[in-house]
mmCIF file of C-alpha atoms in Angstrom:
data_model
loop_
_atom_site.group_PDB
_atom_site.id
_atom_site.type_symbol
_atom_site.label_atom_id
_atom_site.label_comp_id
_atom_site.label_asym_id
_atom_site.label_seq_id
_atom_site.Cartn_x
_atom_site.Cartn_y
_atom_site.Cartn_z
ATOM 1 C CA MET A 1 0.000 0.000 0.000
ATOM 2 C CA GLY A 2 2.789 2.420 0.869
ATOM 3 C CA ASN A 3 0.513 4.965 2.552
ATOM 4 C CA THR A 4 1.742 6.901 5.517
ATOM 5 C CA ALA A 5 -0.109 8.887 8.141
ATOM 6 C CA GLU A 6 1.220 12.076 6.562
ATOM 7 C CA GLN A 7 -0.194 11.156 3.162
ATOM 8 C CA SER A 8 -3.599 10.168 4.411
ATOM 9 C CA GLY A 9 -5.035 13.553 5.314
ATOM 10 C CA VAL A 10 -7.933 14.172 7.623
ATOM 11 C CA TYR A 11 -10.412 11.401 8.324
ATOM 12 C CA GLY A 12 -13.495 11.617 6.216
ATOM 13 C CA ASN A 13 -11.755 13.405 3.333
ATOM 14 C CA GLU A 14 -10.039 10.500 1.613
ATOM 15 C CA GLY A 15 -12.589 10.072 -1.170
ATOM 16 C CA ASN A 16 -13.502 6.604 -2.373
ATOM 17 C CA MET A 17 -11.346 4.026 -0.678
ATOM 18 C CA ASP A 18 -11.815 0.316 -0.270
ATOM 19 C CA PHE A 19 -12.139 -1.382 3.086
ATOM 20 C CA GLY A 20 -8.526 -2.551 3.150
ATOM 21 C CA GLU A 21 -7.175 0.940 2.534
ATOM 22 C CA LYS A 22 -9.385 2.405 5.256
ATOM 23 C CA LEU A 23 -8.326 -0.268 7.722
ATOM 24 C CA TYR A 24 -4.669 0.285 6.873
ATOM 25 C CA ARG A 25 -4.928 4.060 7.276
ATOM 26 C CA LEU A 26 -6.788 3.868 10.555
ATOM 27 C CA ARG A 27 -4.266 1.416 11.934
ATOM 28 C CA VAL A 28 -1.173 3.330 10.805
ATOM 29 C CA GLU A 29 -2.499 6.778 11.747
ATOM 30 C CA ARG A 30 -3.206 5.523 15.243
ATOM 31 C CA GLY A 31 0.136 3.790 15.589
ATOM 32 C CA ILE A 32 -1.278 0.285 15.895
ATOM 33 C CA TYR A 33 0.677 -2.725 14.671
ATOM 34 C CA GLN A 34 -0.973 -5.557 12.765
ATOM 35 C CA LYS A 35 -0.025 -7.853 15.644
ATOM 36 C CA GLN A 36 -1.920 -5.709 18.181
ATOM 37 C CA LEU A 37 -5.030 -5.700 16.012
ATOM 38 C CA ALA A 38 -4.737 -9.436 15.375
ATOM 39 C CA VAL A 39 -4.590 -10.126 19.126
ATOM 40 C CA TYR A 40 -7.678 -7.965 19.726
ATOM 41 C CA LEU A 41 -9.632 -9.748 16.984
ATOM 42 C CA HIS A 42 -8.269 -13.222 17.824
ATOM 43 C CA VAL A 43 -7.003 -13.710 14.273
ATOM 44 C CA SER A 44 -3.571 -14.104 12.692
ATOM 45 C CA ILE A 45 -1.381 -11.267 11.452
ATOM 46 C CA GLY A 46 -1.829 -12.800 7.999
ATOM 47 C CA THR A 47 -5.589 -12.279 8.289
ATOM 48 C CA ILE A 48 -5.078 -8.582 9.044
ATOM 49 C CA SER A 49 -2.723 -8.350 6.067
ATOM 50 C CA ASN A 50 -5.322 -10.079 3.890
ATOM 51 C CA TYR A 51 -7.986 -7.571 5.002
ATOM 52 C CA GLU A 52 -5.689 -4.632 4.261
ATOM 53 C CA ASN A 53 -4.695 -5.998 0.854
ATOM 54 C CA GLY A 54 -8.281 -6.751 -0.178
ATOM 55 C CA ILE A 55 -7.736 -10.505 -0.338
ATOM 56 C CA HIS A 56 -10.388 -11.271 2.294
ATOM 57 C CA SER A 57 -13.113 -9.285 4.012
ATOM 58 C CA PRO A 58 -14.104 -9.614 7.657
ATOM 59 C CA ASP A 59 -17.379 -11.203 8.669
ATOM 60 C CA LEU A 60 -20.063 -9.006 10.267
ATOM 61 C CA LYS A 61 -18.986 -9.776 13.832
ATOM 62 C CA THR A 62 -15.392 -8.823 13.042
ATOM 63 C CA LEU A 63 -16.510 -5.693 11.182
ATOM 64 C CA CYS A 64 -18.399 -4.568 14.295
ATOM 65 C CA LYS A 65 -15.334 -5.283 16.455
ATOM 66 C CA LEU A 66 -13.185 -3.197 14.107
ATOM 67 C CA ALA A 67 -15.658 -0.307 14.232
ATOM 68 C CA ASN A 68 -15.643 -0.439 18.028
ATOM 69 C CA TYR A 69 -11.858 -0.738 18.205
ATOM 70 C CA PHE A 70 -11.270 2.326 16.025
ATOM 71 C CA HIS A 71 -14.309 4.253 17.337
ATOM 72 C CA VAL A 72 -15.772 4.665 13.861
ATOM 73 C CA SER A 73 -18.993 3.556 12.227
ATOM 74 C CA ALA A 74 -19.179 0.363 10.207
ATOM 75 C CA ASP A 75 -20.620 2.477 7.392
ATOM 76 C CA TYR A 76 -17.428 4.536 7.448
ATOM 77 C CA LEU A 77 -15.303 1.383 7.181
ATOM 78 C CA LEU A 78 -17.448 0.214 4.258
ATOM 79 C CA ASP A 79 -17.134 3.626 2.552
ATOM 80 C CA ARG A 80 -20.868 4.222 2.718
ATOM 81 C CA THR A 81 -20.393 7.566 4.476
ATOM 82 C CA GLN A 82 -17.745 10.161 5.171
ATOM 83 C CA TYR A 83 -19.113 10.477 8.735
ATOM 84 C CA ILE A 84 -16.399 8.872 10.814
ATOM 85 C CA ALA A 85 -17.799 8.954 14.351
ATOM 86 C CA PRO A 86 -19.515 5.867 15.741
ATOM 87 C CA ILE A 87 -23.227 5.801 15.137
ATOM 88 C CA ASP A 88 -23.993 6.014 18.865
ATOM 89 C CA SER A 89 -22.519 9.547 18.869
ATOM 90 C CA LEU A 90 -25.705 10.629 17.080
ATOM 91 C CA ASN A 91 -27.566 9.903 20.334
ATOM 92 C CA ARG A 92 -25.337 12.226 22.346
ATOM 93 C CA GLU A 93 -27.197 15.188 23.819
ATOM 94 C CA LEU A 94 -25.923 18.474 22.449
ATOM 95 C CA VAL A 95 -28.147 21.322 23.608
ATOM 96 C CA ASP A 96 -31.444 21.532 25.494
ATOM 97 C CA ARG A 97 -32.023 17.768 25.324
ATOM 98 C CA TYR A 98 -31.581 17.726 21.539
ATOM 99 C CA THR A 99 -29.365 14.981 20.218
ATOM 100 C CA ALA A 100 -27.251 15.175 17.092
ATOM 101 C CA SER A 101 -29.762 12.776 15.537
ATOM 102 C CA ASP A 102 -32.698 15.087 16.382
ATOM 103 C CA ILE A 103 -30.921 18.000 14.755
ATOM 104 C CA MET A 104 -29.932 15.968 11.708
ATOM 105 C CA ASN A 105 -33.516 14.778 11.206
ATOM 106 C CA SER A 106 -34.741 18.385 11.449
ATOM 107 C CA ILE A 107 -32.230 19.505 8.834
ATOM 108 C CA ILE A 108 -33.278 16.746 6.450
ATOM 109 C CA GLU A 109 -36.918 17.836 6.724
ATOM 110 C CA LEU A 110 -36.111 21.453 5.732
ATOM 111 C CA THR A 111 -36.710 22.696 2.212
ATOM 112 C CA PRO A 112 -33.616 22.956 -0.001
ATOM 113 C CA ASP A 113 -33.723 26.760 0.294
ATOM 114 C CA SER A 114 -33.853 26.552 4.081
ATOM 115 C CA GLN A 115 -30.994 24.040 4.080
ATOM 116 C CA GLN A 116 -28.935 26.496 2.002
ATOM 117 C CA ASP A 117 -29.782 29.299 4.446
ATOM 118 C CA LEU A 118 -28.723 27.055 7.315
ATOM 119 C CA VAL A 119 -25.365 26.403 5.654
ATOM 120 C CA LYS A 120 -24.851 30.166 5.261
ATOM 121 C CA TYR A 121 -25.773 30.733 8.903
ATOM 122 C CA LEU A 122 -23.437 27.968 10.104
ATOM 123 C CA THR A 123 -20.639 29.423 7.978
ATOM 124 C CA MET A 124 -21.211 32.824 9.562
ATOM 125 C CA LEU A 125 -21.236 31.343 13.080
ATOM 126 C CA SER A 126 -18.033 29.467 12.359
ATOM 127 C CA MET A 127 -16.364 32.646 11.131
ATOM 128 C CA CYS A 128 -17.498 34.528 14.226
ATOM 129 C CA ASP A 129 -16.151 31.791 16.506
ATOM 130 C CA LYS A 130 -12.770 31.812 14.781
ATOM 131 C CA LYS A 131 -12.452 35.576 14.517
ATOM 132 C CA GLU A 132 -10.533 37.151 17.341
ATOM 133 C CA ARG A 133 -12.661 39.842 18.846
ATOM 134 C CA PRO A 134 -10.791 43.130 19.170
ATOM 135 C CA ALA A 135 -10.670 44.741 22.564
ATOM 136 C CA LEU A 136 -12.930 47.728 22.868
ATOM 137 C CA PRO A 137 -11.131 50.978 23.587
ATOM 138 C CA ARG A 138 -11.469 52.025 27.183
ATOM 139 C CA TRP A 139 -13.341 55.220 27.734
ATOM 140 C CA GLU A 140 -11.466 57.720 29.800
ATOM 141 C CA PRO A 141 -12.732 61.194 30.603
ATOM 142 C CA ALA A 142 -10.741 63.987 29.020
ATOM 143 C CA ALA A 143 -8.405 65.856 31.329
ATOM 144 C CA SER A 144 -10.143 69.007 32.492
ATOM 145 C CA GLU A 145 -8.502 72.293 31.746
ATOM 146 C CA PHE A 146 -8.421 74.472 34.874
#
């Protein structure tokens, strides 16, 4: 494969990649040896190599173990989504008892125009969060002339 952590970029931005490539990148980027992963899965190092080289694919039970081990979703491993976080993170409460899943479902139900407006609003909020706010000048009374 020849990929290195430096070449791999940010998770979720790799584009189309097969299961073996994703597994390899996750393992290397996190500094995990094939032997460590093999011990966790109760398989041989050769099996891990076969997964990474696309010779064999894991069964469903092993796929779930891999997703748990790397804290990613199985859909991410299978290249069905760019969303890397485990699916249970969608149930995490964010604000006022709303979960990420609640918010996502609300966004999906919006009209396309409203979705576009939301993207603009989120972009503006992101810019405001990143922008360093200048200090306001302190008001000082002028020196009186006596």
